[in-house]
Amino acid sequence: MLIFLSMLETDIERQQFLELYKRYGNAMLLVARKFFGQDYGLAEDAVQNAWTRVVENFSKIQAVPCKKRGAYLVIIVRNEAISMIRKRRKEIPLNEAIVGEEFDIEDSSQPILEIIHKMPELYRAVLEMRFVEECNTREIAKKLNLTESTVNTRIHRGRILLMKKLEEEGYAV
Amino acid sequence: MIDDYILRDIFLDAAAEEYADELASTEQIATSLRFQNQIDKLLKKSRKWGERNKKPLWQRCIQGVAVFLLVCSLTLGTIMVASPTVRAAVVAWFIEWYDTHIIYRFSGKPDAEIVPEYEIRELPSGYVAPGEVQELIDGRAVTYRNSVGDTIYFEYVHVESGSALMIKTEEVESTKVEVNGHAGYLYLSKDLGESNAVVWYDEQEKIQFMIDGFVDQEDLLKMAGSVSLCKLTEK
């Protein structure tokens, strides 16, 4: 992480980073622990990795409204945890590698936030990595141990279906 | 795309709702000494490194899946596929190769607990000894400085299971080297804004050494070769 902090060019950026750390560091640990049970070491690793990503993407975080930055950090650490879990698996089931977890939201009458809450973790991770973290397909595929084709399919379908849902709920799109 | 920004906000709102308790929590989380040490180093050193806006090559972290195992031992040969019996007997030094970085990861139970004190005896011209010593939970870090503020960072740690060192390899040339009979790697940056580093492992003492600085290969290897026990702790 020392490498990346020096990439924060100004004292203001470094101060902003430190403030983020003080404010949300504990929350990130709590979120990471949800994924690793009693293995607090792995949770700490996920948080460490997440802070590295924070610095790498600091300009994107600065573009997020202040009140939403906590959620942004939570998403980063959660997806780091999912990525670590995926990479620790020795084999990825064939179906999952090619098809992935399918999730049909077309018939759902629930509000869009509820739909997102109920999405399978991996499905949601793909969409969050694209729309929130702005990762490209290759990065997402590598982090989640998926094929690029699977990632692209999910993003394409996810975008269409969620936008349709947003229109139904009266969001201006 | 505007749609993507809308979706970003929706996912952020969903996460804020789902993790409202965690985000609002004021509970102080107990963390391991290892984690605290890493964060302390991060927060203390970030300003110093940031002041010069230059990037050290290395980073301590823990990461994913071992690609292959390298057990460094002169008596056993350069590369050995370890049997479970052998693996239990030694601390294994895993090297994980990724596109953009290499991670040295350690696994096993070391025997010794006390880390002796080491020093670099042949520093490049202008650098002052003794350096500033920082005690780590599993070793020591020594920072040597010259009159213009350049630093040489010397760290040695008693490896334990789970500890790791990450070296960025983008725009870096890595070369196998031998330091006082121990296998290691030299990392030379093609980017002048990044430092160079040498890493080696003493399998007998179960200590990993690293020297990082804005010095050339010759100076790095000379320093590495001169690393010795401090006179007071010599056996």
Short mmCIF file of C-alpha atoms in Angstrom, two decimals:
data_model
loop_
_atom_site.label_atom_id
_atom_site.label_comp_id
_atom_site.label_asym_id
_atom_site.label_seq_id
_atom_site.Cartn_x
_atom_site.Cartn_y
_atom_site.Cartn_z
CA MET A 1 0.00 0.00 0.00
CA LEU A 2 2.99 2.26 0.47
CA ILE A 3 3.49 2.17 -3.26
CA PHE A 4 0.08 3.44 -3.95
CA LEU A 5 -0.18 6.12 -1.32
CA SER A 6 2.65 7.87 -2.99
CA MET A 7 0.46 7.92 -6.07
CA LEU A 8 -1.83 10.32 -4.29
CA GLU A 9 -0.34 13.42 -5.71
CA THR A 10 -1.36 16.07 -3.26
CA ASP A 11 -1.49 16.51 0.47
CA ILE A 12 -5.21 17.12 0.12
CA GLU A 13 -5.70 13.73 -1.50
CA ARG A 14 -3.63 12.03 1.14
CA GLN A 15 -5.60 13.77 3.87
CA GLN A 16 -8.86 12.73 2.24
CA PHE A 17 -7.65 9.18 2.10
CA LEU A 18 -6.72 9.19 5.78
CA GLU A 19 -10.13 10.58 6.66
CA LEU A 20 -11.82 7.83 4.66
CA TYR A 21 -9.72 5.30 6.50
CA LYS A 22 -10.59 6.67 9.92
CA ARG A 23 -14.26 6.91 9.12
CA TYR A 24 -14.86 3.63 7.31
CA GLY A 25 -12.01 1.33 8.29
CA ASN A 26 -14.03 -0.42 10.97
CA ALA A 27 -17.09 -0.80 8.75
CA MET A 28 -14.96 -2.47 6.12
CA LEU A 29 -13.60 -4.93 8.66
CA LEU A 30 -17.12 -5.76 9.82
CA VAL A 31 -18.24 -6.39 6.25
CA ALA A 32 -15.20 -8.52 5.42
CA ARG A 33 -15.71 -10.63 8.53
CA LYS A 34 -19.15 -11.61 7.30
CA PHE A 35 -17.46 -13.60 4.56
CA PHE A 36 -14.77 -15.39 6.48
CA GLY A 37 -16.40 -16.47 9.72
CA GLN A 38 -13.78 -16.87 12.43
CA ASP A 39 -10.87 -16.41 10.04
CA TYR A 40 -10.23 -12.78 10.92
CA GLY A 41 -6.85 -12.94 9.17
CA LEU A 42 -8.51 -13.39 5.80
CA ALA A 43 -10.93 -10.60 6.57
CA GLU A 44 -7.99 -8.31 7.32
CA ASP A 45 -6.37 -9.37 4.06
CA ALA A 46 -9.52 -8.45 2.15
CA VAL A 47 -9.57 -5.06 3.83
CA GLN A 48 -5.89 -4.51 3.07
CA ASN A 49 -6.51 -5.37 -0.59
CA ALA A 50 -9.52 -3.10 -0.62
CA TRP A 51 -7.52 -0.11 0.58
CA THR A 52 -5.04 -0.76 -2.19
CA ARG A 53 -7.88 -0.58 -4.68
CA VAL A 54 -9.13 2.58 -3.03
CA VAL A 55 -5.88 4.34 -3.72
CA GLU A 56 -5.71 2.95 -7.25
CA ASN A 57 -9.18 4.32 -7.93
CA PHE A 58 -9.05 7.39 -5.78
CA SER A 59 -10.17 9.73 -8.53
CA LYS A 60 -13.31 7.62 -9.03
CA ILE A 61 -14.08 7.72 -5.34
CA GLN A 62 -13.69 11.48 -5.33
CA ALA A 63 -16.37 11.61 -8.03
CA VAL A 64 -18.85 9.82 -5.76
CA PRO A 65 -21.02 12.05 -3.54
CA CYS A 66 -19.59 12.17 -0.02
CA LYS A 67 -22.56 10.50 1.58
CA LYS A 68 -22.20 7.50 -0.73
CA ARG A 69 -18.48 6.92 -0.29
CA GLY A 70 -19.02 4.57 2.63
CA ALA A 71 -21.18 2.36 0.43
CA TYR A 72 -18.54 2.49 -2.27
CA LEU A 73 -15.88 1.23 0.13
CA VAL A 74 -18.16 -1.48 1.41
CA ILE A 75 -18.71 -2.68 -2.15
CA ILE A 76 -14.97 -2.74 -2.81
CA VAL A 77 -14.19 -4.80 0.29
CA ARG A 78 -17.08 -7.15 -0.28
CA ASN A 79 -15.99 -7.84 -3.83
CA GLU A 80 -12.42 -8.34 -2.66
CA ALA A 81 -13.71 -10.95 -0.24
CA ILE A 82 -15.67 -12.66 -2.99
CA SER A 83 -12.63 -12.56 -5.26
CA MET A 84 -10.44 -14.14 -2.57
CA ILE A 85 -12.98 -16.87 -1.97
CA ARG A 86 -13.27 -17.56 -5.70
CA LYS A 87 -9.53 -17.82 -6.11
CA ARG A 88 -9.19 -20.23 -3.24
CA ARG A 89 -11.44 -22.74 -4.87
CA LYS A 90 -9.47 -25.50 -6.54
CA GLU A 91 -12.01 -26.11 -9.27
CA ILE A 92 -14.77 -24.07 -10.66
CA PRO A 93 -17.79 -26.15 -11.59
CA LEU A 94 -18.14 -26.24 -15.36
CA ASN A 95 -21.65 -24.88 -15.36
CA GLU A 96 -20.71 -21.93 -13.26
CA ALA A 97 -17.66 -21.15 -15.29
CA ILE A 98 -19.59 -21.02 -18.53
CA VAL A 99 -23.11 -20.14 -17.62
CA GLY A 100 -22.76 -18.61 -14.22
CA GLU A 101 -25.50 -18.23 -11.69
CA GLU A 102 -28.57 -17.24 -13.59
CA PHE A 103 -30.91 -14.74 -12.05
CA ASP A 104 -34.20 -13.77 -13.56
CA ILE A 105 -35.55 -10.40 -12.53
CA GLU A 106 -38.02 -9.95 -15.33
CA ASP A 107 -40.89 -11.36 -13.37
CA SER A 108 -40.05 -9.68 -10.13
CA SER A 109 -42.57 -7.27 -8.78
CA GLN A 110 -40.26 -6.13 -6.02
CA PRO A 111 -38.61 -2.74 -5.87
CA ILE A 112 -35.28 -2.54 -7.57
CA LEU A 113 -33.27 -2.24 -4.35
CA GLU A 114 -34.90 -5.39 -3.06
CA ILE A 115 -34.02 -7.14 -6.30
CA ILE A 116 -30.39 -6.16 -5.89
CA HIS A 117 -30.37 -7.37 -2.29
CA LYS A 118 -31.60 -10.75 -3.43
CA MET A 119 -29.21 -11.15 -6.34
CA PRO A 120 -26.79 -14.05 -6.05
CA GLU A 121 -23.50 -12.72 -4.73
CA LEU A 122 -21.46 -13.52 -7.78
CA TYR A 123 -24.03 -12.04 -10.15
CA ARG A 124 -24.14 -8.87 -8.11
CA ALA A 125 -20.35 -8.72 -7.83
CA VAL A 126 -20.02 -8.67 -11.62
CA LEU A 127 -22.45 -5.79 -11.95
CA GLU A 128 -20.95 -3.82 -9.08
CA MET A 129 -17.45 -4.24 -10.40
CA ARG A 130 -18.60 -2.82 -13.72
CA PHE A 131 -21.00 -0.08 -12.68
CA VAL A 132 -19.51 0.98 -9.36
CA GLU A 133 -15.81 0.16 -9.56
CA GLU A 134 -15.73 0.66 -13.35
CA CYS A 135 -13.59 -2.43 -13.90
CA ASN A 136 -13.26 -3.71 -17.44
CA THR A 137 -14.38 -7.17 -18.51
CA ARG A 138 -10.93 -8.68 -18.31
CA GLU A 139 -10.35 -7.40 -14.77
CA ILE A 140 -13.71 -8.72 -13.60
CA ALA A 141 -13.17 -12.11 -15.20
CA LYS A 142 -9.75 -12.41 -13.60
CA LYS A 143 -10.87 -11.36 -10.15
CA LEU A 144 -13.90 -13.60 -10.10
CA ASN A 145 -12.50 -16.56 -12.00
CA LEU A 146 -15.09 -16.30 -14.74
CA THR A 147 -14.81 -16.31 -18.48
CA GLU A 148 -14.93 -12.94 -20.19
CA SER A 149 -17.91 -14.15 -22.17
CA THR A 150 -19.85 -14.85 -18.98
CA VAL A 151 -18.97 -11.44 -17.60
CA ASN A 152 -20.04 -9.65 -20.76
CA THR A 153 -23.31 -11.55 -20.90
CA ARG A 154 -24.19 -10.73 -17.33
CA ILE A 155 -23.35 -7.09 -17.71
CA HIS A 156 -25.32 -6.78 -20.91
CA ARG A 157 -28.37 -8.55 -19.55
CA GLY A 158 -28.09 -6.95 -16.15
CA ARG A 159 -27.98 -3.46 -17.60
CA ILE A 160 -31.02 -4.02 -19.83
CA LEU A 161 -33.12 -5.61 -17.14
CA LEU A 162 -32.23 -3.15 -14.40
CA MET A 163 -32.84 -0.14 -16.65
CA LYS A 164 -36.19 -1.57 -17.60
CA LYS A 165 -37.02 -1.99 -13.93
CA LEU A 166 -35.96 1.57 -13.22
CA GLU A 167 -38.27 2.86 -15.91
CA GLU A 168 -41.13 0.87 -14.46
CA GLU A 169 -40.47 2.46 -11.09
CA GLY A 170 -40.57 5.90 -12.57
CA TYR A 171 -36.87 6.76 -12.62
CA ALA A 172 -35.99 9.14 -15.43
CA VAL A 173 -33.59 7.25 -17.69
CA MET B 1 -22.84 6.15 -20.34
CA ILE B 2 -25.45 7.98 -18.30
CA ASP B 3 -27.22 4.66 -17.68
CA ASP B 4 -24.10 3.36 -15.96
CA TYR B 5 -24.03 6.29 -13.55
CA ILE B 6 -27.64 5.66 -12.67
CA LEU B 7 -26.90 2.00 -12.07
CA ARG B 8 -23.85 2.94 -10.02
CA ASP B 9 -26.04 5.01 -7.71
CA ILE B 10 -28.60 2.24 -7.43
CA PHE B 11 -25.95 -0.24 -6.37
CA LEU B 12 -24.48 2.28 -3.95
CA ASP B 13 -27.93 2.86 -2.44
CA ALA B 14 -28.46 -0.87 -2.13
CA ALA B 15 -25.13 -1.34 -0.38
CA ALA B 16 -25.78 1.63 1.93
CA GLU B 17 -29.11 0.10 2.91
CA GLU B 18 -27.78 -3.41 3.34
CA TYR B 19 -24.75 -2.39 5.38
CA ALA B 20 -26.31 0.49 7.28
CA ASP B 21 -25.47 -1.10 10.62
CA GLU B 22 -21.83 -1.63 9.74
CA LEU B 23 -21.48 1.87 8.33
CA ALA B 24 -23.04 3.38 11.42
CA SER B 25 -21.12 1.23 13.87
CA THR B 26 -18.79 3.00 16.27
CA GLU B 27 -17.51 -0.27 17.69
CA GLN B 28 -13.74 -0.48 17.77
CA ILE B 29 -12.71 -3.68 16.06
CA ALA B 30 -9.90 -5.67 17.59
CA THR B 31 -7.37 -6.52 14.90
CA SER B 32 -4.24 -8.63 14.79
CA LEU B 33 -0.83 -7.15 15.53
CA ARG B 34 0.15 -8.01 11.97
CA PHE B 35 -2.67 -5.93 10.54
CA GLN B 36 -2.04 -3.06 12.95
CA ASN B 37 1.62 -3.11 12.07
CA GLN B 38 0.83 -2.93 8.37
CA ILE B 39 -1.57 -0.07 8.84
CA ASP B 40 0.80 1.77 11.18
CA LYS B 41 3.58 1.52 8.64
CA LEU B 42 1.21 2.69 5.97
CA LEU B 43 0.09 5.73 7.88
CA LYS B 44 3.54 6.68 9.18
CA LYS B 45 5.47 6.18 6.05
CA SER B 46 2.95 7.42 3.57
CA ARG B 47 3.93 11.00 4.23
CA LYS B 48 7.63 10.37 3.91
CA TRP B 49 7.31 8.52 0.66
CA GLY B 50 4.67 10.88 -0.58
CA GLU B 51 6.89 13.87 0.03
CA ARG B 52 9.26 12.64 -2.58
CA ASN B 53 6.46 11.35 -4.80
CA LYS B 54 8.46 8.29 -5.65
CA LYS B 55 7.31 4.71 -5.47
CA PRO B 56 8.93 1.87 -3.62
CA LEU B 57 8.73 -1.39 -5.41
CA TRP B 58 7.50 -3.53 -2.63
CA GLN B 59 4.46 -3.95 -0.53
CA ARG B 60 3.53 -6.23 2.23
CA CYS B 61 0.21 -7.94 1.74
CA ILE B 62 -1.49 -11.26 1.72
CA GLN B 63 -2.97 -12.68 -1.42
CA GLY B 64 -4.44 -15.67 -3.19
CA VAL B 65 -3.40 -18.89 -4.70
CA ALA B 66 0.11 -20.30 -4.88
CA VAL B 67 1.23 -20.95 -8.42
CA PHE B 68 4.25 -22.96 -7.54
CA LEU B 69 6.47 -23.69 -4.60
CA LEU B 70 10.09 -22.74 -4.43
CA VAL B 71 12.05 -24.02 -1.51
CA CYS B 72 15.42 -22.40 -1.41
CA SER B 73 18.11 -24.57 -0.05
CA LEU B 74 21.63 -24.98 -1.23
CA THR B 75 21.89 -28.45 0.22
CA LEU B 76 18.66 -29.68 -1.33
CA GLY B 77 19.09 -28.11 -4.71
CA THR B 78 17.66 -25.01 -6.31
CA ILE B 79 14.11 -26.19 -6.83
CA MET B 80 12.53 -29.01 -4.95
CA VAL B 81 9.04 -30.34 -5.03
CA ALA B 82 8.45 -30.77 -1.33
CA SER B 83 6.92 -33.89 0.10
CA PRO B 84 4.43 -33.38 2.92
CA THR B 85 7.12 -34.51 5.36
CA VAL B 86 9.66 -32.05 4.08
CA ARG B 87 7.10 -29.31 3.84
CA ALA B 88 6.26 -29.78 7.49
CA ALA B 89 9.90 -29.57 8.40
CA VAL B 90 10.76 -26.29 6.70
CA VAL B 91 9.20 -22.91 6.22
CA ALA B 92 8.17 -22.88 2.62
CA TRP B 93 8.76 -19.84 0.48
CA PHE B 94 6.07 -19.68 -2.15
CA ILE B 95 6.43 -17.38 -5.09
CA GLU B 96 3.22 -16.45 -6.86
CA TRP B 97 3.62 -14.98 -10.27
CA TYR B 98 0.96 -12.60 -11.58
CA ASP B 99 0.88 -10.33 -14.60
CA THR B 100 1.69 -7.23 -12.66
CA HIS B 101 3.38 -8.41 -9.52
CA ILE B 102 5.08 -11.21 -7.65
CA ILE B 103 4.10 -12.24 -4.16
CA TYR B 104 6.42 -14.05 -1.80
CA ARG B 105 4.28 -15.96 0.63
CA PHE B 106 5.38 -18.05 3.54
CA SER B 107 3.87 -21.11 5.04
CA GLY B 108 4.95 -23.35 7.85
CA LYS B 109 6.08 -23.13 11.43
CA PRO B 110 9.44 -21.57 12.06
CA ASP B 111 11.39 -22.71 15.08
CA ALA B 112 13.20 -19.60 16.24
CA GLU B 113 11.33 -16.72 17.77
CA ILE B 114 13.93 -14.02 18.32
CA VAL B 115 15.20 -12.10 15.34
CA PRO B 116 18.86 -11.11 15.66
CA GLU B 117 19.93 -7.62 14.65
CA TYR B 118 21.41 -7.06 11.23
CA GLU B 119 22.97 -4.10 9.53
CA ILE B 120 24.20 -3.14 6.10
CA ARG B 121 27.94 -2.63 6.45
CA GLU B 122 28.66 -1.25 3.02
CA LEU B 123 26.30 1.61 2.30
CA PRO B 124 26.63 3.73 -0.82
CA SER B 125 28.50 6.97 -0.42
CA GLY B 126 26.58 9.64 1.46
CA TYR B 127 24.28 7.37 3.42
CA VAL B 128 24.55 7.55 7.17
CA ALA B 129 24.73 4.67 9.59
CA PRO B 130 23.29 3.68 11.93
CA GLY B 131 19.89 4.07 10.34
CA GLU B 132 16.54 4.63 11.97
CA VAL B 133 15.34 1.36 13.37
CA GLN B 134 11.73 0.42 13.53
CA GLU B 135 10.73 -2.69 15.40
CA LEU B 136 8.25 -4.85 13.56
CA ILE B 137 6.26 -7.60 15.14
CA ASP B 138 8.28 -10.16 13.24
CA GLY B 139 11.52 -8.36 12.47
CA ARG B 140 13.05 -4.96 11.94
CA ALA B 141 13.16 -2.20 9.41
CA VAL B 142 16.11 0.13 9.12
CA THR B 143 16.01 3.31 7.08
CA TYR B 144 19.28 4.88 6.00
CA ARG B 145 19.30 8.42 4.64
CA ASN B 146 21.65 10.68 2.80
CA SER B 147 21.91 14.44 3.04
CA VAL B 148 19.35 15.09 0.29
CA GLY B 149 16.69 12.88 1.81
CA ASP B 150 17.07 9.78 -0.33
CA THR B 151 16.45 6.62 1.64
CA ILE B 152 17.52 3.03 1.59
CA TYR B 153 15.05 0.75 3.24
CA PHE B 154 16.36 -2.43 4.76
CA GLU B 155 13.89 -4.87 6.20
CA TYR B 156 14.32 -8.32 7.58
CA VAL B 157 11.55 -10.41 8.97
CA HIS B 158 11.28 -13.75 10.59
CA VAL B 159 8.83 -15.42 8.30
CA GLU B 160 5.72 -16.99 9.61
CA SER B 161 2.77 -18.61 8.06
CA GLY B 162 0.68 -16.15 6.15
CA SER B 163 3.21 -13.35 5.90
CA ALA B 164 3.94 -12.11 2.44
CA LEU B 165 5.79 -9.55 0.43
CA MET B 166 4.56 -8.23 -2.88
CA ILE B 167 6.82 -6.85 -5.55
CA LYS B 168 5.37 -4.93 -8.46
CA THR B 169 6.69 -6.27 -11.72
CA GLU B 170 5.22 -3.92 -14.25
CA GLU B 171 8.16 -2.20 -15.92
CA VAL B 172 10.49 -4.24 -13.74
CA GLU B 173 13.23 -6.63 -14.75
CA SER B 174 13.78 -9.51 -12.35
CA THR B 175 16.98 -11.55 -12.16
CA LYS B 176 17.93 -14.48 -9.98
CA VAL B 177 20.85 -13.71 -7.74
CA GLU B 178 22.71 -15.26 -4.89
CA VAL B 179 23.40 -13.32 -1.73
CA ASN B 180 25.98 -14.87 0.58
CA GLY B 181 24.97 -18.28 -0.68
CA HIS B 182 21.25 -17.65 -0.38
CA ALA B 183 18.92 -17.57 -3.35
CA GLY B 184 17.18 -14.35 -4.13
CA TYR B 185 15.95 -12.01 -6.80
CA LEU B 186 17.03 -8.61 -7.99
CA TYR B 187 14.29 -6.27 -9.22
CA LEU B 188 15.33 -3.34 -11.40
CA SER B 189 12.72 -0.78 -12.41
CA LYS B 190 12.59 0.62 -15.90
CA ASP B 191 10.70 3.59 -14.50
CA LEU B 192 13.11 6.06 -12.92
CA GLY B 193 10.36 7.05 -10.51
CA GLU B 194 10.40 3.61 -8.96
CA SER B 195 13.04 2.15 -6.74
CA ASN B 196 15.03 -1.05 -7.18
CA ALA B 197 15.04 -3.92 -4.75
CA VAL B 198 16.78 -7.13 -3.85
CA VAL B 199 15.08 -9.88 -1.87
CA TRP B 200 16.63 -13.02 -0.48
CA TYR B 201 15.84 -15.69 2.03
CA ASP B 202 18.10 -17.26 4.63
CA GLU B 203 16.61 -20.69 4.98
CA GLN B 204 18.71 -21.55 8.00
CA GLU B 205 17.65 -18.53 10.04
CA LYS B 206 14.23 -18.44 8.36
CA ILE B 207 14.60 -14.73 7.74
CA GLN B 208 13.61 -12.88 4.62
CA PHE B 209 15.73 -9.87 3.73
CA MET B 210 14.89 -6.99 1.49
CA ILE B 211 16.74 -3.85 0.50
CA ASP B 212 14.91 -1.21 -1.46
CA GLY B 213 16.23 2.10 -2.70
CA PHE B 214 16.99 4.40 -5.56
CA VAL B 215 20.38 2.84 -6.17
CA ASP B 216 21.77 0.80 -8.99
CA GLN B 217 22.29 -2.92 -9.24
CA GLU B 218 25.89 -2.80 -8.19
CA ASP B 219 25.15 -0.87 -5.01
CA LEU B 220 22.17 -3.08 -4.19
CA LEU B 221 24.17 -6.27 -4.47
CA LYS B 222 27.10 -4.80 -2.59
CA MET B 223 24.81 -3.78 0.25
CA ALA B 224 23.10 -7.15 0.25
CA GLY B 225 26.40 -8.94 0.39
CA SER B 226 27.50 -6.83 3.33
CA VAL B 227 24.46 -7.53 5.49
CA SER B 228 25.79 -8.89 8.74
CA LEU B 229 24.83 -9.38 12.30
CA CYS B 230 25.34 -6.25 14.36
CA LYS B 231 28.59 -6.53 16.29
CA LEU B 232 26.83 -6.73 19.66
CA THR B 233 24.70 -9.65 18.59
CA GLU B 234 27.34 -11.63 16.74
CA LYS B 235 27.60 -15.17 18.01
#
